[in-house]
PDB file of C-alpha atoms in Angstrom:
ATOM      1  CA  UNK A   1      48.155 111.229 139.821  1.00 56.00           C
ATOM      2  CA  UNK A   2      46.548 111.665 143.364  1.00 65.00           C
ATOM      3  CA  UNK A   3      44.203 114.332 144.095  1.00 72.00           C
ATOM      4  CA  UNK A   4      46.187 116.595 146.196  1.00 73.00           C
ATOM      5  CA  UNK A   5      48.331 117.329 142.658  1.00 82.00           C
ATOM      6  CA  UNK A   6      45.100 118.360 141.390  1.00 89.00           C
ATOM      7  CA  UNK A   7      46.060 121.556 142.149  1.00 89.00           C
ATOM      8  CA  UNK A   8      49.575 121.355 140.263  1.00 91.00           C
ATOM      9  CA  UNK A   9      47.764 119.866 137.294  1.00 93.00           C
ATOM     10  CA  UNK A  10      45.819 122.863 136.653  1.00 94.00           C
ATOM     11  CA  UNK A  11      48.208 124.859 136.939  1.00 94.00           C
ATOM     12  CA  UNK A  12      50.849 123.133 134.471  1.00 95.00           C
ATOM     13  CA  UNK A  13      47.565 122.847 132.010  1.00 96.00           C
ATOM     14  CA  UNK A  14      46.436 126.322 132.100  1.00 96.00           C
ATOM     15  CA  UNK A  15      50.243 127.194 131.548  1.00 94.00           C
ATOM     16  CA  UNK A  16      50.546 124.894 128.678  1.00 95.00           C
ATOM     17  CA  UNK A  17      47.446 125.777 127.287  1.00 96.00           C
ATOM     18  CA  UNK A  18      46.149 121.820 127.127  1.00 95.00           C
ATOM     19  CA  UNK A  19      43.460 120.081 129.003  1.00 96.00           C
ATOM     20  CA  UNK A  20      44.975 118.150 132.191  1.00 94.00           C
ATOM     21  CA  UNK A  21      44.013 114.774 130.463  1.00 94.00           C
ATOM     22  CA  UNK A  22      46.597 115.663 128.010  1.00 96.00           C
ATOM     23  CA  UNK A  23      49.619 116.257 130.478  1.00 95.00           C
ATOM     24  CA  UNK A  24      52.590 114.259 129.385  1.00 95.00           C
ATOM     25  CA  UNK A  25      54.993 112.845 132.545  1.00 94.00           C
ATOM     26  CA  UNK A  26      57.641 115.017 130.026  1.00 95.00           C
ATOM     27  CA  UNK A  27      55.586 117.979 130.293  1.00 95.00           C
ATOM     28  CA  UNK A  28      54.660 117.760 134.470  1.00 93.00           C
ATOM     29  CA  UNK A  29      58.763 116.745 134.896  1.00 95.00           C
ATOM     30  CA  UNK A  30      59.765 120.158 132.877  1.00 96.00           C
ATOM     31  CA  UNK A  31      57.098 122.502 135.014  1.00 94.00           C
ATOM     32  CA  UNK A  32      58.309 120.781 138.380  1.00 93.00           C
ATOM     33  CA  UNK A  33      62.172 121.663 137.455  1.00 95.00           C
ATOM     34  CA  UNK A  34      61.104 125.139 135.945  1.00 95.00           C
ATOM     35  CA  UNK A  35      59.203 126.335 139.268  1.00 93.00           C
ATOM     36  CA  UNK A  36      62.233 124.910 141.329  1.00 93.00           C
ATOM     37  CA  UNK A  37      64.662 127.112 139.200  1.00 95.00           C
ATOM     38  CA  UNK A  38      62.121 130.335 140.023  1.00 94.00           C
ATOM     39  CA  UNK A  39      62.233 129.449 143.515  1.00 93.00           C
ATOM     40  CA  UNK A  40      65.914 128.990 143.382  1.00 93.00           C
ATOM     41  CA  UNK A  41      66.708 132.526 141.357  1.00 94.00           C
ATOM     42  CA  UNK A  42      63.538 134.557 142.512  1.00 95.00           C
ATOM     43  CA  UNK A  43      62.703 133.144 145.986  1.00 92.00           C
ATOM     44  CA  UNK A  44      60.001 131.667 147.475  1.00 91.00           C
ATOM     45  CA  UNK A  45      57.403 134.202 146.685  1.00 91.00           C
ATOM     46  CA  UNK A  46      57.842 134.532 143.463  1.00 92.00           C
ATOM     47  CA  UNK A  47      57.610 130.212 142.775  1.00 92.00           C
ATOM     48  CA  UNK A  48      54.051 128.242 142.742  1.00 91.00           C
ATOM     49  CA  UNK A  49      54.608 125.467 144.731  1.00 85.00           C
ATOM     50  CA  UNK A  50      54.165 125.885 148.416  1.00 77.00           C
ATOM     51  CA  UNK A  51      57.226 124.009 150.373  1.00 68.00           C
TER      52      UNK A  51
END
């Protein structure tokens, strides 16, 4: 992963309660398509990701 997901990598580990190092593609797919359902349902505000 690049830097600038750094960001999105501490997020998805503090919300899985691993270490980033222990991220699997499985887990990072599954909080991607969870924060776009938020943003879908809830809005913008209420998602993480910044688009």
């Amino acid at each position: 992963m690049v830097i600038a997901s750094l960001r999105h990598e501490r997020q998805i580990a503090t919300e899985s309660e691993s270490a980033i190092e222990q991220l699997t593609v499985k887990q990072v797919v599954a909080w991607f398509v969870k924060d776009g359902k938020i943003r879908r349902e809830q809005g913008t505000e209420a998602a993480f990701l910044d688009l």
